[in-house]
mmCIF file of C-alpha atoms and ligand atoms in Angstrom:
data_model
loop_
_atom_site.group_PDB
_atom_site.id
_atom_site.type_symbol
_atom_site.label_atom_id
_atom_site.label_comp_id
_atom_site.label_asym_id
_atom_site.label_seq_id
_atom_site.Cartn_x
_atom_site.Cartn_y
_atom_site.Cartn_z
ATOM 1 C CA MET A 94 62.279 9.708 -49.110
ATOM 2 C CA PRO A 95 60.916 6.332 -47.644
ATOM 3 C CA PRO A 96 60.873 5.887 -43.957
ATOM 4 C CA SER A 97 63.621 3.200 -44.305
ATOM 5 C CA GLU A 98 66.011 5.708 -45.937
ATOM 6 C CA ALA A 99 64.979 8.727 -43.384
ATOM 7 C CA ALA A 100 65.728 6.588 -40.499
ATOM 8 C CA GLY A 101 68.785 5.089 -41.741
ATOM 9 C CA CYS A 102 68.376 1.475 -40.615
ATOM 10 C CA PRO A 103 66.838 -1.301 -41.859
ATOM 11 C CA VAL A 104 62.833 -1.308 -42.222
ATOM 12 C CA ALA A 105 62.596 -5.044 -43.164
ATOM 13 C CA ALA A 106 65.265 -7.057 -44.725
ATOM 14 C CA PRO A 107 64.366 -7.779 -48.533
ATOM 15 C CA ARG A 108 62.093 -10.644 -49.121
ATOM 16 C CA SER A 109 63.902 -13.960 -50.059
ATOM 17 C CA GLY A 110 61.535 -16.296 -50.543
ATOM 18 C CA PRO A 111 58.548 -16.788 -47.853
ATOM 19 C CA ALA A 112 59.880 -14.463 -45.132
ATOM 20 C CA ALA A 113 59.547 -15.626 -42.026
ATOM 21 C CA ARG A 114 57.259 -13.832 -39.643
ATOM 22 C CA PRO A 115 57.573 -11.407 -38.096
ATOM 23 C CA ARG A 116 59.083 -9.382 -40.850
ATOM 24 C CA ALA A 117 58.544 -6.375 -38.199
ATOM 25 C CA ILE A 118 57.586 -6.263 -34.200
ATOM 26 C CA ILE A 119 55.431 -3.007 -33.461
ATOM 27 C CA PHE A 120 55.655 -1.742 -29.814
ATOM 28 C CA ASP A 121 53.236 0.160 -28.343
ATOM 29 C CA VAL A 122 54.853 2.850 -26.312
ATOM 30 C CA ASP A 123 53.430 4.111 -22.778
ATOM 31 C CA GLY A 124 52.992 0.904 -20.839
ATOM 32 C CA THR A 125 54.868 -1.499 -23.461
ATOM 33 C CA LEU A 126 58.283 -0.040 -24.034
ATOM 34 C CA ALA A 127 58.385 1.534 -20.339
ATOM 35 C CA GLU A 128 56.386 1.879 -17.471
ATOM 36 C CA THR A 129 55.857 5.893 -18.319
ATOM 37 C CA GLU A 130 51.884 6.622 -17.595
ATOM 38 C CA GLU A 131 53.154 7.523 -13.908
ATOM 39 C CA LEU A 132 55.538 10.319 -15.174
ATOM 40 C CA HIS A 133 52.494 11.141 -17.500
ATOM 41 C CA ARG A 134 50.540 11.567 -14.679
ATOM 42 C CA LEU A 135 53.109 13.688 -12.509
ATOM 43 C CA ALA A 136 53.262 15.973 -15.516
ATOM 44 C CA PHE A 137 49.607 16.642 -15.708
ATOM 45 C CA ASN A 138 49.440 17.340 -12.227
ATOM 46 C CA GLY A 139 52.286 19.724 -12.775
ATOM 47 C CA ALA A 140 51.182 21.049 -15.577
ATOM 48 C CA PHE A 141 47.387 21.707 -13.569
ATOM 49 C CA ARG A 142 49.922 23.821 -10.597
ATOM 50 C CA GLU A 143 51.160 25.813 -13.449
ATOM 51 C CA PHE A 144 48.031 26.698 -14.405
ATOM 52 C CA GLY A 145 46.905 27.717 -11.105
ATOM 53 C CA LEU A 146 44.259 24.963 -11.361
ATOM 54 C CA ASP A 147 43.414 22.850 -8.081
ATOM 55 C CA TRP A 148 43.234 19.638 -10.517
ATOM 56 C CA ASP A 149 44.705 16.899 -9.025
ATOM 57 C CA TRP A 150 45.147 13.495 -10.743
ATOM 58 C CA SER A 151 45.679 10.641 -7.989
ATOM 59 C CA PRO A 152 46.977 7.307 -9.466
ATOM 60 C CA ASP A 153 43.526 5.419 -9.066
ATOM 61 C CA LEU A 154 41.644 8.312 -10.854
ATOM 62 C CA TYR A 155 44.686 8.247 -13.277
ATOM 63 C CA ARG A 156 43.922 4.430 -13.899
ATOM 64 C CA ARG A 157 40.396 5.444 -14.819
ATOM 65 C CA LEU A 158 40.781 8.671 -16.921
ATOM 66 C CA LEU A 159 43.148 6.213 -18.928
ATOM 67 C CA LYS A 160 40.538 4.061 -20.875
ATOM 68 C CA VAL A 161 40.858 7.715 -22.785
ATOM 69 C CA THR A 162 43.505 7.304 -25.141
ATOM 70 C CA GLY A 163 45.031 10.720 -26.252
ATOM 71 C CA GLY A 164 46.395 13.357 -23.626
ATOM 72 C CA LYS A 165 44.304 16.303 -24.881
ATOM 73 C CA GLU A 166 40.920 14.116 -25.396
ATOM 74 C CA ARG A 167 41.424 13.214 -21.812
ATOM 75 C CA LEU A 168 41.706 16.429 -20.315
ATOM 76 C CA ALA A 169 38.336 17.060 -22.530
ATOM 77 C CA HIS A 170 36.846 14.213 -20.999
ATOM 78 C CA TYR A 171 37.926 15.095 -17.624
ATOM 79 C CA ILE A 172 36.266 18.335 -17.671
ATOM 80 C CA ALA A 173 32.966 16.965 -18.925
ATOM 81 C CA ALA A 174 32.836 13.825 -16.591
ATOM 82 C CA HIS A 175 34.380 15.505 -13.624
ATOM 83 C CA THR A 176 33.387 19.369 -14.119
ATOM 84 C CA PRO A 177 36.415 20.624 -12.006
ATOM 85 C CA SER A 178 36.662 24.211 -11.430
ATOM 86 C CA ARG A 179 37.687 26.656 -14.603
ATOM 87 C CA GLY A 180 36.352 23.957 -16.988
ATOM 88 C CA ALA A 181 34.764 25.761 -19.398
ATOM 89 C CA GLU A 182 37.904 28.213 -19.522
ATOM 90 C CA MET A 183 40.174 25.266 -19.742
ATOM 91 C CA LEU A 184 38.113 23.450 -22.281
ATOM 92 C CA GLU A 185 39.194 26.214 -24.865
ATOM 93 C CA ARG A 186 42.765 26.037 -23.301
ATOM 94 C CA VAL A 187 43.497 22.622 -23.763
ATOM 95 C CA ALA A 188 46.108 22.242 -26.231
ATOM 96 C CA GLU A 189 47.913 24.744 -24.675
ATOM 97 C CA LEU A 190 47.507 23.207 -21.133
ATOM 98 C CA HIS A 191 48.554 19.639 -22.826
ATOM 99 C CA ALA A 192 51.721 21.314 -24.548
ATOM 100 C CA ALA A 193 52.460 22.276 -20.892
ATOM 101 C CA LYS A 194 52.083 18.552 -19.781
ATOM 102 C CA THR A 195 54.066 17.406 -22.655
ATOM 103 C CA ALA A 196 57.360 19.512 -21.780
ATOM 104 C CA ARG A 197 57.215 18.624 -18.538
ATOM 105 C CA TYR A 198 56.868 14.765 -19.816
ATOM 106 C CA THR A 199 59.623 15.469 -21.772
ATOM 107 C CA ALA A 200 61.822 16.861 -19.210
ATOM 108 C CA LEU A 201 61.224 14.446 -16.748
ATOM 109 C CA VAL A 202 61.888 11.669 -19.111
ATOM 110 C CA GLU A 203 65.216 13.137 -20.122
ATOM 111 C CA THR A 204 66.331 13.827 -16.555
ATOM 112 C CA GLY A 205 65.130 10.667 -14.853
ATOM 113 C CA PRO A 206 66.362 6.855 -15.106
ATOM 114 C CA THR A 207 64.235 5.806 -17.637
ATOM 115 C CA VAL A 208 63.636 1.872 -17.408
ATOM 116 C CA LEU A 209 62.990 -0.161 -20.217
ATOM 117 C CA ARG A 210 60.830 -2.860 -19.475
ATOM 118 C CA PRO A 211 62.301 -6.058 -18.798
ATOM 119 C CA GLY A 212 63.455 -7.987 -22.196
ATOM 120 C CA ILE A 213 62.331 -4.682 -24.430
ATOM 121 C CA ALA A 214 65.987 -3.633 -25.424
ATOM 122 C CA ARG A 215 67.349 -7.310 -26.075
ATOM 123 C CA LEU A 216 64.467 -8.377 -28.066
ATOM 124 C CA ILE A 217 64.545 -5.263 -29.869
ATOM 125 C CA ARG A 218 68.648 -5.849 -30.821
ATOM 126 C CA GLU A 219 67.673 -9.314 -31.753
ATOM 127 C CA ALA A 220 65.310 -8.285 -33.985
ATOM 128 C CA ARG A 221 68.092 -5.810 -35.333
ATOM 129 C CA ALA A 222 70.446 -8.445 -35.979
ATOM 130 C CA GLU A 223 68.288 -10.788 -37.931
ATOM 131 C CA GLY A 224 66.692 -8.061 -40.130
ATOM 132 C CA VAL A 225 63.154 -7.870 -38.285
ATOM 133 C CA ALA A 226 62.318 -4.236 -38.338
ATOM 134 C CA VAL A 227 61.588 -2.393 -35.229
ATOM 135 C CA ALA A 228 58.495 -0.157 -35.815
ATOM 136 C CA LEU A 229 56.461 2.147 -32.767
ATOM 137 C CA ALA A 230 52.763 2.945 -33.242
ATOM 138 C CA THR A 231 51.735 5.051 -30.235
ATOM 139 C CA THR A 232 48.847 7.646 -28.800
ATOM 140 C CA THR A 233 51.443 9.830 -27.181
ATOM 141 C CA SER A 234 53.313 12.620 -29.088
ATOM 142 C CA PRO A 235 56.174 12.292 -31.084
ATOM 143 C CA GLU A 236 58.292 14.519 -29.013
ATOM 144 C CA ASN A 237 56.949 12.316 -25.754
ATOM 145 C CA VAL A 238 58.410 8.969 -27.975
ATOM 146 C CA ALA A 239 61.627 10.978 -29.131
ATOM 147 C CA ALA A 240 62.644 11.917 -25.868
ATOM 148 C CA LEU A 241 62.087 8.030 -24.552
ATOM 149 C CA LEU A 242 64.040 7.189 -27.425
ATOM 150 C CA ARG A 243 67.211 9.423 -26.215
ATOM 151 C CA ALA A 244 67.002 8.524 -22.800
ATOM 152 C CA ALA A 245 66.598 4.665 -23.754
ATOM 153 C CA GLY A 246 69.798 5.128 -25.857
ATOM 154 C CA ARG A 247 71.763 4.791 -29.027
ATOM 155 C CA GLU A 248 70.960 1.135 -29.757
ATOM 156 C CA VAL A 249 67.335 1.142 -29.496
ATOM 157 C CA GLU A 250 67.083 4.515 -30.881
ATOM 158 C CA GLN A 251 68.402 3.765 -33.824
ATOM 159 C CA ALA A 252 67.140 0.133 -34.017
ATOM 160 C CA VAL A 253 63.610 1.932 -33.898
ATOM 161 C CA GLY A 254 63.063 2.322 -38.349
ATOM 162 C CA VAL A 255 59.256 3.584 -38.068
ATOM 163 C CA ILE A 256 57.399 5.638 -35.573
ATOM 164 C CA ALA A 257 53.675 6.152 -35.966
ATOM 165 C CA ALA A 258 52.230 8.272 -33.067
ATOM 166 C CA GLY A 259 49.815 10.549 -31.749
ATOM 167 C CA ASP A 260 48.096 13.517 -34.275
ATOM 168 C CA MET A 261 49.765 11.852 -37.284
ATOM 169 C CA VAL A 262 46.343 9.744 -36.959
ATOM 170 C CA ALA A 263 42.602 11.198 -37.118
ATOM 171 C CA ARG A 264 41.456 8.794 -34.661
ATOM 172 C CA LYS A 265 43.477 7.423 -31.948
ATOM 173 C CA LYS A 266 43.491 3.798 -30.415
ATOM 174 C CA PRO A 267 41.266 1.327 -29.995
ATOM 175 C CA ALA A 268 40.788 2.960 -33.685
ATOM 176 C CA PRO A 269 43.053 0.948 -36.053
ATOM 177 C CA ASP A 270 44.335 4.482 -37.747
ATOM 178 C CA VAL A 271 48.172 4.157 -36.242
ATOM 179 C CA TYR A 272 48.580 0.483 -36.865
ATOM 180 C CA HIS A 273 47.674 1.051 -40.349
ATOM 181 C CA LEU A 274 49.657 4.051 -40.553
ATOM 182 C CA ALA A 275 52.805 2.023 -39.314
ATOM 183 C CA LEU A 276 52.169 -1.099 -41.896
ATOM 184 C CA ARG A 277 52.029 1.620 -44.365
ATOM 185 C CA MET A 278 55.359 3.278 -43.285
ATOM 186 C CA LEU A 279 56.581 -0.478 -43.254
ATOM 187 C CA GLU A 280 55.105 -1.524 -46.418
ATOM 188 C CA LEU A 281 54.296 -4.788 -44.967
ATOM 189 C CA GLU A 282 50.755 -6.543 -44.493
ATOM 190 C CA ALA A 283 49.424 -7.231 -40.983
ATOM 191 C CA GLU A 284 49.811 -10.575 -40.614
ATOM 192 C CA GLU A 285 53.667 -10.356 -41.625
ATOM 193 C CA CYS A 286 53.944 -8.466 -38.075
ATOM 194 C CA LEU A 287 53.221 -8.884 -34.596
ATOM 195 C CA ALA A 288 51.917 -5.977 -32.152
ATOM 196 C CA VAL A 289 53.384 -5.621 -28.192
ATOM 197 C CA GLU A 290 50.679 -3.934 -26.444
ATOM 198 C CA ASP A 291 49.587 -3.293 -22.845
ATOM 199 C CA SER A 292 45.982 -2.108 -22.713
ATOM 200 C CA ALA A 293 42.631 -2.879 -23.870
ATOM 201 C CA ALA A 294 42.259 0.083 -26.524
ATOM 202 C CA GLY A 295 45.860 -0.808 -27.613
ATOM 203 C CA VAL A 296 44.996 -4.333 -28.164
ATOM 204 C CA ALA A 297 41.757 -3.464 -30.046
ATOM 205 C CA ALA A 298 43.544 -1.247 -32.111
ATOM 206 C CA ALA A 299 45.988 -3.970 -33.245
ATOM 207 C CA ARG A 300 43.612 -6.667 -33.617
ATOM 208 C CA ALA A 301 41.139 -4.157 -35.852
ATOM 209 C CA ALA A 302 44.314 -4.072 -38.091
ATOM 210 C CA GLY A 303 44.922 -7.310 -38.450
ATOM 211 C CA LEU A 304 47.857 -8.080 -36.229
ATOM 212 C CA PRO A 305 49.004 -10.528 -33.642
ATOM 213 C CA VAL A 306 49.411 -9.475 -30.462
ATOM 214 C CA LEU A 307 51.176 -10.049 -28.103
ATOM 215 C CA VAL A 308 50.170 -8.587 -24.741
ATOM 216 C CA THR A 309 53.050 -7.548 -21.728
ATOM 217 C CA CYS A 310 50.584 -6.003 -18.674
ATOM 218 C CA SER A 311 51.747 -2.877 -17.071
ATOM 219 C CA SER A 312 50.892 -1.262 -13.553
ATOM 220 C CA TYR A 313 48.318 1.402 -14.861
ATOM 221 C CA THR A 314 46.621 -0.420 -18.038
ATOM 222 C CA ASP A 315 44.082 -3.688 -18.176
ATOM 223 C CA PRO A 316 44.670 -5.376 -21.086
ATOM 224 C CA GLY A 317 40.566 -6.312 -21.437
ATOM 225 C CA PRO A 318 39.693 -9.495 -22.819
ATOM 226 C CA LEU A 319 43.143 -12.004 -23.746
ATOM 227 C CA GLU A 320 41.100 -14.606 -26.177
ATOM 228 C CA GLY A 321 42.434 -13.999 -29.522
ATOM 229 C CA THR A 322 45.994 -12.676 -28.602
ATOM 230 C CA LEU A 323 48.891 -14.264 -29.317
ATOM 231 C CA CYS A 324 49.816 -14.534 -25.660
ATOM 232 C CA ALA A 325 49.739 -12.558 -22.354
ATOM 233 C CA LEU A 326 52.583 -11.836 -19.996
ATOM 234 C CA SER A 327 53.536 -10.047 -17.116
ATOM 235 C CA ASP A 328 56.502 -9.036 -19.402
ATOM 236 C CA LEU A 329 59.238 -9.931 -22.020
ATOM 237 C CA GLY A 330 61.343 -11.582 -19.011
ATOM 238 C CA GLU A 331 65.039 -11.832 -19.038
ATOM 239 C CA ALA A 332 67.099 -15.320 -18.494
ATOM 240 C CA ASP A 333 67.311 -14.329 -14.864
ATOM 241 C CA ALA A 334 64.032 -12.559 -14.258
ATOM 242 C CA PRO A 335 61.589 -15.093 -15.861
ATOM 243 C CA CYS A 336 58.244 -14.001 -17.230
ATOM 244 C CA ARG A 337 54.513 -15.016 -16.063
ATOM 245 C CA ARG A 338 52.069 -16.294 -18.490
ATOM 246 C CA ILE A 339 48.627 -14.698 -18.178
ATOM 247 C CA GLY A 340 46.325 -15.653 -20.879
ATOM 248 C CA GLY A 341 46.155 -15.990 -24.913
ATOM 249 C CA SER A 342 46.423 -18.985 -27.234
ATOM 250 C CA ALA A 343 50.073 -19.694 -26.556
ATOM 251 C CA ALA A 344 52.005 -21.322 -24.079
ATOM 252 C CA ALA A 345 55.088 -19.580 -22.530
ATOM 253 C CA ASP A 346 57.766 -21.697 -23.532
ATOM 254 C CA GLY A 347 60.636 -20.287 -21.011
ATOM 255 C CA PRO A 348 61.826 -17.275 -19.001
ATOM 256 C CA MET A 349 61.608 -15.453 -22.025
ATOM 257 C CA VAL A 350 60.120 -14.706 -24.872
ATOM 258 C CA THR A 351 62.833 -14.396 -27.855
ATOM 259 C CA LEU A 352 62.392 -14.178 -31.552
ATOM 260 C CA ALA A 353 62.482 -17.751 -31.964
ATOM 261 C CA THR A 354 59.661 -18.091 -29.315
ATOM 262 C CA ILE A 355 57.298 -15.508 -31.314
ATOM 263 C CA ARG A 356 58.025 -17.165 -34.544
ATOM 264 C CA ARG A 357 56.746 -20.727 -33.247
ATOM 265 C CA TRP A 358 53.747 -18.854 -31.850
ATOM 266 C CA MET A 359 53.056 -16.755 -35.105
ATOM 267 C CA ALA A 360 53.621 -20.495 -36.956
ATOM 268 C CA ALA A 361 51.504 -22.506 -34.741
ATOM 269 C CA ALA A 362 48.376 -19.674 -34.492
HETATM 270 C C1 XBP B 103 48.990 5.907 -23.880
HETATM 271 C C2 XBP B 103 48.570 7.157 -24.110
HETATM 272 C C3 XBP B 103 49.010 8.298 -24.149
HETATM 273 C C4 XBP B 103 49.523 9.071 -23.001
HETATM 274 C C5 XBP B 103 50.001 10.189 -22.554
HETATM 275 O O1 XBP B 103 50.030 5.955 -25.248
HETATM 276 O O2 XBP B 103 47.109 6.711 -24.268
HETATM 277 O O3 XBP B 103 47.465 9.778 -24.264
HETATM 278 O O4 XBP B 103 48.844 8.238 -21.824
HETATM 279 O O5 XBP B 103 50.581 10.926 -23.612
HETATM 280 P P1 XBP B 103 50.117 4.515 -25.752
HETATM 281 P P2 XBP B 103 49.860 12.104 -24.532
HETATM 282 O O6 XBP B 103 49.608 4.435 -27.035
HETATM 283 O O7 XBP B 103 51.874 4.628 -26.277
HETATM 284 O O8 XBP B 103 50.018 3.266 -24.864
HETATM 285 O O9 XBP B 103 49.724 13.340 -23.115
HETATM 286 O O10 XBP B 103 51.170 12.482 -25.565
HETATM 287 O O11 XBP B 103 48.871 11.508 -25.121
HETATM 288 MG MG1 MG B 104 50.272 1.697 -24.002
#
């Protein structure tokens, strides 16, 4: 069953002539939909305590470890690079430790206030109303995505027609695999879509897949070089909370990024 039927919501409006771009917006999750990396960090540290480990990832250390995408890969990197106590033992148990972390993360998301970043719900609502497909392309696991979408509410949850996540692909960001998967599921070409990302690995992945990229900087990640991105902003903005332009080729032309803004930028790119 193609994802559009499976998801019960439009993947992309049927072509009627040269469809306006974007036909889909593909959002990254962590750091883009919501500032979730602090919850991931707390979940990792909770799992370390659960396993009796004296490991502790401070915000500063976690910011550095985030250069390695994927929680399991990040754990293996930490063990190799920092040689913590019980490292050899835990290297054999990374999947078990990561599963405990994921359980903690989904519990934190489900019990805490989930605040989507500025403009996210508004742009998703606008896209859905205009037949622009909404998709996710993320390194995190499908269960983490599901927990976040449940917490974000039915309107956002129902608007997302395609989810490409975590171990669905062999190579994580900055490899383009997860964006290639999202495009296959959307049945669209890269240049018809827009990626929204927060990190250097995510920008690299989207660009390697041929998508125009809109960057919304987040608290835990460095977006890397912005040349060649459509625009880099503090966030998508709201009418009463204007976004700030940080770089990229387009000029921000108002307090917030709307579908009309994106259409103008993509037409001029
Ligand atoms: C960011 C990541 C993920 C999260 C942790 O994903 O790199 O690894 O940090 O989640 P995104 P997991 O592509 O959404 O920015 O532990 O499930 O990997
Ligand atoms: Mg991210």
